[in-house]
CSV table of C-alpha atoms in Angstrom, one decimal:
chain,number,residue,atom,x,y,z
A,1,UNK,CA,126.0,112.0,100.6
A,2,UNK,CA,128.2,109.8,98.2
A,3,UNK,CA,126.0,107.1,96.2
A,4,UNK,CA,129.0,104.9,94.6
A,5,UNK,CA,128.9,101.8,92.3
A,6,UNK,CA,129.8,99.2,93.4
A,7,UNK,CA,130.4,95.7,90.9
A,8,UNK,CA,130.2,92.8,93.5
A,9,UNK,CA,131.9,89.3,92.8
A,10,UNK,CA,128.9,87.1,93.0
A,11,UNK,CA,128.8,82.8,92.7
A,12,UNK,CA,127.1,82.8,89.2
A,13,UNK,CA,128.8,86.4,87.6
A,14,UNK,CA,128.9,90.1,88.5
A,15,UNK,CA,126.1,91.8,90.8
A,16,UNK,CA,126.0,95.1,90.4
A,17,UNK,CA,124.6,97.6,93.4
A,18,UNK,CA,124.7,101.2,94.8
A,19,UNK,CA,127.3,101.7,98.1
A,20,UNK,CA,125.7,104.7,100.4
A,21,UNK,CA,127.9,106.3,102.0
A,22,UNK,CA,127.8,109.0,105.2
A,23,UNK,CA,129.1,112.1,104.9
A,24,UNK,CA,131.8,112.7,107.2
A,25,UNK,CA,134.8,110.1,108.7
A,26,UNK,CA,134.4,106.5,108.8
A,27,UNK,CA,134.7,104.1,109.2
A,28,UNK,CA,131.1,103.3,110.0
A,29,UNK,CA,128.9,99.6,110.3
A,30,UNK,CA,127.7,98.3,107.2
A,31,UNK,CA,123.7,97.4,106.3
A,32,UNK,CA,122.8,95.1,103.4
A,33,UNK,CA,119.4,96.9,101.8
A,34,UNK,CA,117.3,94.0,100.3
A,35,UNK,CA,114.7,95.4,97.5
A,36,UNK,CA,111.9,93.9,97.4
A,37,UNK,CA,109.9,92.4,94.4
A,38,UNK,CA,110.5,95.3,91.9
A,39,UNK,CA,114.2,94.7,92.8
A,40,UNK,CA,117.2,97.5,92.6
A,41,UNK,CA,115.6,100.8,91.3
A,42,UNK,CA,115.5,104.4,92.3
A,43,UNK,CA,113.2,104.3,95.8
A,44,UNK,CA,115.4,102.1,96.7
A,45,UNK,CA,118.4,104.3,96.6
A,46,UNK,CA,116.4,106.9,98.4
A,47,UNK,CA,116.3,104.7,101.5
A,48,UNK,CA,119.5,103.4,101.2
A,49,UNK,CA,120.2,107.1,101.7
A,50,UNK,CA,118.4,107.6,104.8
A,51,UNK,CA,119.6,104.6,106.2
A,52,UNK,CA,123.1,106.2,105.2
A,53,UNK,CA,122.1,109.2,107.0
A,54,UNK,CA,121.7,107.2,110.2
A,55,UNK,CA,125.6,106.4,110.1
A,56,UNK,CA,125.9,103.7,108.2
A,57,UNK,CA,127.1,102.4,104.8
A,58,UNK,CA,124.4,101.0,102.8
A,59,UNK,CA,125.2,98.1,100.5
A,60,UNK,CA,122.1,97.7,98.0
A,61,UNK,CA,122.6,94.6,95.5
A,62,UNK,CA,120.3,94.0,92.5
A,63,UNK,CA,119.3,90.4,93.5
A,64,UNK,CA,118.5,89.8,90.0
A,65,UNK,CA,121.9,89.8,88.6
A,66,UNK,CA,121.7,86.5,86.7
A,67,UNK,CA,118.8,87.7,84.6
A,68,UNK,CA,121.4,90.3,82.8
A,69,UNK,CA,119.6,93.2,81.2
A,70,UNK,CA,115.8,92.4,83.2
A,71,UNK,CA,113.7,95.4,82.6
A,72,UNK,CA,112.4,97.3,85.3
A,73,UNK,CA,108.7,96.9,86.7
A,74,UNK,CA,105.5,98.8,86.6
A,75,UNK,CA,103.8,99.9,90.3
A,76,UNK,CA,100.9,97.9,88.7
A,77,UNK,CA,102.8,94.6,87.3
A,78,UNK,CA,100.9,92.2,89.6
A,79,UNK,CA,97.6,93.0,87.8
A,80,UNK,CA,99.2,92.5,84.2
A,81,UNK,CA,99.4,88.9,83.1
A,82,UNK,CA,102.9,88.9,81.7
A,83,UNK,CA,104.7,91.3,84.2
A,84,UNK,CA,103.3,88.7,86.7
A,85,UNK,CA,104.6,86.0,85.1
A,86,UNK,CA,108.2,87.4,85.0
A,87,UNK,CA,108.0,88.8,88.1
A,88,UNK,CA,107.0,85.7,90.1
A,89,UNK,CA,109.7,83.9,87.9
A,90,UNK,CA,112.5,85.8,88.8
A,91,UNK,CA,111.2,85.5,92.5
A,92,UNK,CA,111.3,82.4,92.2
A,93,UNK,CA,115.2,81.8,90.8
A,94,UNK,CA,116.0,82.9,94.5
A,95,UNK,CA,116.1,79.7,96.0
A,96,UNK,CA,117.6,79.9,99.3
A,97,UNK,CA,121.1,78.0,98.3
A,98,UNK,CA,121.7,81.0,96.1
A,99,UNK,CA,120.6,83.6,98.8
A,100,UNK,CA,122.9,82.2,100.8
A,101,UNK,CA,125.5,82.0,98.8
A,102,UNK,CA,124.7,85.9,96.9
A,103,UNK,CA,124.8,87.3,100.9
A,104,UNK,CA,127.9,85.5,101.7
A,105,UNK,CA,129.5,87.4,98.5
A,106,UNK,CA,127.4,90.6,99.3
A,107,UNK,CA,128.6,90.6,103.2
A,108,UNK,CA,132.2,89.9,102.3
A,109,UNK,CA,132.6,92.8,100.0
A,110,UNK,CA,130.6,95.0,102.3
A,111,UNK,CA,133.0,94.2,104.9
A,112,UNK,CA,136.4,94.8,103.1
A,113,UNK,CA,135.5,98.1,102.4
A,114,UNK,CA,137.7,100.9,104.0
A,115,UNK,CA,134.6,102.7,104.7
A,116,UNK,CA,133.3,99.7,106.7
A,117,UNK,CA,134.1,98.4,110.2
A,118,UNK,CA,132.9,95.9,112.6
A,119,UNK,CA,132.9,91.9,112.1
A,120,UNK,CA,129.4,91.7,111.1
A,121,UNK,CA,126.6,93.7,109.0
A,122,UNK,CA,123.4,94.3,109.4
A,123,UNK,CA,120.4,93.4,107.0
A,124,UNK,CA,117.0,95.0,106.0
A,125,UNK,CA,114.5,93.8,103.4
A,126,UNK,CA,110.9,94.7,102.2
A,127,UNK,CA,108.4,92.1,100.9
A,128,UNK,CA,110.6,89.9,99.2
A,129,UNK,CA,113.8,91.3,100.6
A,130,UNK,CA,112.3,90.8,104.1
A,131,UNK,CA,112.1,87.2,103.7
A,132,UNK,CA,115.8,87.5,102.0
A,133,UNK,CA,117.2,89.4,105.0
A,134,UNK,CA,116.0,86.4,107.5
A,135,UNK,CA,116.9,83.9,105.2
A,136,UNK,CA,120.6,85.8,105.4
A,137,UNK,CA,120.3,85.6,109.2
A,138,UNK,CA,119.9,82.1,109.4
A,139,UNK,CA,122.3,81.7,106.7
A,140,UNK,CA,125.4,83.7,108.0
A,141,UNK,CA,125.0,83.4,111.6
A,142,UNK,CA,127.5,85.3,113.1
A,143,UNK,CA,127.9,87.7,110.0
A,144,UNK,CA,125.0,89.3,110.6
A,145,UNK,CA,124.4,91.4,113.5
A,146,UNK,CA,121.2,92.8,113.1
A,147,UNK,CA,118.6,91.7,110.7
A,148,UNK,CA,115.1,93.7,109.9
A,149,UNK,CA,112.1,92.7,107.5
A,150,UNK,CA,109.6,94.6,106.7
A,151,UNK,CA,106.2,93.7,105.4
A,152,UNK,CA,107.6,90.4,104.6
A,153,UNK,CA,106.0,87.6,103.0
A,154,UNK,CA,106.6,83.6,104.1
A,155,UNK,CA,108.9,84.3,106.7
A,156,UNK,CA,107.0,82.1,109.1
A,157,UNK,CA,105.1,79.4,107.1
A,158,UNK,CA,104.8,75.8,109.5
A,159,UNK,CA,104.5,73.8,106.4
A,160,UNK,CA,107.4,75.6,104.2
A,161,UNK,CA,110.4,74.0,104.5
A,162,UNK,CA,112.2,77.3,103.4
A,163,UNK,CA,110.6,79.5,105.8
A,164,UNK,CA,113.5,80.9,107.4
A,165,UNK,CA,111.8,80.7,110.8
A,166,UNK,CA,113.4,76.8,110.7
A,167,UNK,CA,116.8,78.3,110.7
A,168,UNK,CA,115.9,80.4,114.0
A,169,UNK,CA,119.2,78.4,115.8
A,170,UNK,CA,121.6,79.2,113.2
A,171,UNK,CA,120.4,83.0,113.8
A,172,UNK,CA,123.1,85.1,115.7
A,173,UNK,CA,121.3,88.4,114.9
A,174,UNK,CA,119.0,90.7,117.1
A,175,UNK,CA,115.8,90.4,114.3
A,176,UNK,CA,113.0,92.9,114.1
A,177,UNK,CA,110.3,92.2,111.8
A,178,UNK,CA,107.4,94.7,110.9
A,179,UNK,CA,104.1,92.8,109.5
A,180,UNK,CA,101.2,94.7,108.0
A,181,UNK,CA,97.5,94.6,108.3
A,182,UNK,CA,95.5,92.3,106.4
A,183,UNK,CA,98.6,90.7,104.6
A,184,UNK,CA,97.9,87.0,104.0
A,185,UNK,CA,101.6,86.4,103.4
A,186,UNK,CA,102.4,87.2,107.1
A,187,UNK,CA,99.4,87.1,109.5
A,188,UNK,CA,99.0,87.1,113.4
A,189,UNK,CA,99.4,83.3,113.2
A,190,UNK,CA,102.5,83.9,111.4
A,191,UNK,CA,103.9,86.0,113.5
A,192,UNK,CA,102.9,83.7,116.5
A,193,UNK,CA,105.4,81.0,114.9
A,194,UNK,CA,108.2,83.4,114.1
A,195,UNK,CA,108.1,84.6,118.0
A,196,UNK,CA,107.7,81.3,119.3
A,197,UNK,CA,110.9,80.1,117.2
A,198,UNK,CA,113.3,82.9,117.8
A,199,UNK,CA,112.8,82.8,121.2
A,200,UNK,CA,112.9,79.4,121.9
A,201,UNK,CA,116.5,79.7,119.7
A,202,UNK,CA,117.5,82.6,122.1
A,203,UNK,CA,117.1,84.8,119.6
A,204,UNK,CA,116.2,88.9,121.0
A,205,UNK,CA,113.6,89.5,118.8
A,206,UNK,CA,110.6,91.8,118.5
A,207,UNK,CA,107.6,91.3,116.2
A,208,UNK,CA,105.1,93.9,115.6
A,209,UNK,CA,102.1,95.1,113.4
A,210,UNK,CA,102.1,98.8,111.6
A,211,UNK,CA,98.7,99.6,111.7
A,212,UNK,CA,99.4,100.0,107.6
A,213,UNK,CA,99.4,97.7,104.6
A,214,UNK,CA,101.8,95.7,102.6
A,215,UNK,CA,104.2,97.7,101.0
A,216,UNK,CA,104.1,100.9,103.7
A,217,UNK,CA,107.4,101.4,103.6
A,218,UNK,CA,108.7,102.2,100.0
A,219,UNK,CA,107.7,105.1,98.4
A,220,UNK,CA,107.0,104.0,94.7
A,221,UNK,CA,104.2,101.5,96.1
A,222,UNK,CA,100.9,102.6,96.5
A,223,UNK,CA,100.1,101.2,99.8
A,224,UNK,CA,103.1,103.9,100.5
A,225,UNK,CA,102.6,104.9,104.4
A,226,UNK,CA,104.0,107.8,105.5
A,227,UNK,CA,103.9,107.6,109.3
A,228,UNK,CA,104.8,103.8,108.6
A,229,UNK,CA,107.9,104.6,107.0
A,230,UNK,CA,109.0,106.9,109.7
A,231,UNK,CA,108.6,104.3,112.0
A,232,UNK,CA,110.1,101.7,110.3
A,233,UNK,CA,113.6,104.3,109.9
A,234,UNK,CA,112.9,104.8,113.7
A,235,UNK,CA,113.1,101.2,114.5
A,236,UNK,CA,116.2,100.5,112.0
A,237,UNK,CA,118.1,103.2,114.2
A,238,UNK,CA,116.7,101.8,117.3
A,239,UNK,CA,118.2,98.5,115.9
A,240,UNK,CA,121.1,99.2,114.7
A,241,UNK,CA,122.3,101.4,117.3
A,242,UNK,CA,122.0,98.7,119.9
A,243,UNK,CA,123.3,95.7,117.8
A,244,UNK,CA,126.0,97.2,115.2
C-alpha cells in the first residue's frame, strides 16, 4: 500500500504529512487522520494504513507544523515535568481559528488529489485529534462528510466556549464519537450534552462508550485496547461507508 509525502500549503508555512494510499484504482473518498497529543509519528501511519485498507486515502498532517523541528514524545511524557510542559504548550497553540484554518488547507489539498473523489472528506481524531476532528466539523460544514473522535477530550464542555459541541448547527457531517471509561475529559454527562446538541442541530449522530480506557485505540499508548481498536476500525467502516 503506497505511503507518500505529502508537503501541504498551510496559513502560517508548510505542513508536512503522510498520504495513504489503496492499492488498486481510484479514485477513492478521502479521510483526514488527526493524531492525537504525541502528534504525527509512526502508530499513526499504521492506522492511516488500515484506514487505507478500508478504501480510502488517508491524509495525516503533523498539526504541529509551526513548531519546526519539535522532537518527538515519550509514551510516559505526561508524568515528566518538562515533556508536560511542552506538550501541553503545543496543545495549546491549536486555538480553534488555526484549526480551522490548518483543515481548510488540509481538506483542500486532500481533495485536489487525483487519487481523491467526492465533494467532501471525512475526519477521524484520537484524544486531541478527536476534539480537532469536531472542531473541523463545525468549522467546514459541508466539507466534511463524516467526522469520528475517539477518546476525545473537551468536546462537550457547557462552560467552554470552544467546545465544539457549540458549533453542532454549522455541522453537516454524520459524527460518531467513541468515549472511554473513567476519562474525566469526556464523561456520561459529557456525552449527554454532545447528544443533546447534535440532535437538536439535526445532526445523525451516535455516541457510545468502549468498555476501555483513554487512549484504546493507538497502539504506542499503554492503555492500548485491542478489542477497542477493532471496534473503533469497525465503526470508521460502518461510517464511512454510509456517509462518503
Amino acid at each position: 500500500m503506497p505511503r507518500l509525502d505529502a508537503e501541504i500549503p498551510a496559513p502560517d508555512g508548510t505542513a508536512a504529512g503522510t498520504l495513504h494510499v489503496p492499492d488498486g484504482d481510484g479514485p477513492w473518498p478521502g479521510v483526514i487522520m488527526f493524531p492525537d497529543a504525541f502528534g504525527l509519528r509512526e502508530t499513526m501511519r499504521g492506522m492511516a494504513d488500515k484506514v487505507a485498507a478500508l478504501g480510502y486515502v488517508v491524509l495525516v498532517p503533523d498539526v504541529y507544523y509551526r513548531e519546526a523541528g519539535w522532537a518527538p514524545f515519550a509514551a510516559d511524557a505526561f508524568g515528566d515535568d518538562s515533556e508536560r510542559g511542552r506538550l501541553f504548550a503545543l496543545m495549546g497553540s491549536l486555538t480553534n481559528d488555526r484549526i480551522a484554518a490548518d483543515a481548510t488547507a488540509y481538506a483542500d489539498f486532500l481533495l485536489a488529489r487525483p487519487e481523491v473523489r467526492g465533494p467532501g472528506v471525512g475526519t477521524t481524531g484520537y484524544c486531541m485529534g478527536g476534539r480537532i476532528s469536531l472542531v473541523t466539523a463545525g468549522a467546514l460544514g459541508g466539507k466534511v462528510a463524516a467526522a469520528a473522535s475517539f477518546h476525545g477530550g473537551g468536546i462537550a464542555k457547557a462552560d467552554n466556549e470552544s467546545s465544539p459541541h457549540h458549533q453542532a448547527a454549522q455541522i453537516r457531517a454524520v459524527v460518531y464519537a467513541a468515549g472511554a471509561i473513567e476519562d474525566k475529559s469526556f464523561t456520561e454527562q459529557d456525552a449527554d450534552l454532545l447528544r443533546t446538541a447534535l440532535t437538536g442541530a439535526g445532526v445523525t449522530n451516535t455516541v457510545e462508550f468502549y468498555p476501555a480506557h483513554h487512549g484504546f485505540a493507538v497502539p504506542d499508548n499503554p492503555t492500548y485496547d485491542e478489542a477497542a481498536a477493532t471496534r473503533h476500525y469497525a465503526a470508521l467502516a460502518a461510517l464511512y461507508g454510509s456517509a462518503l
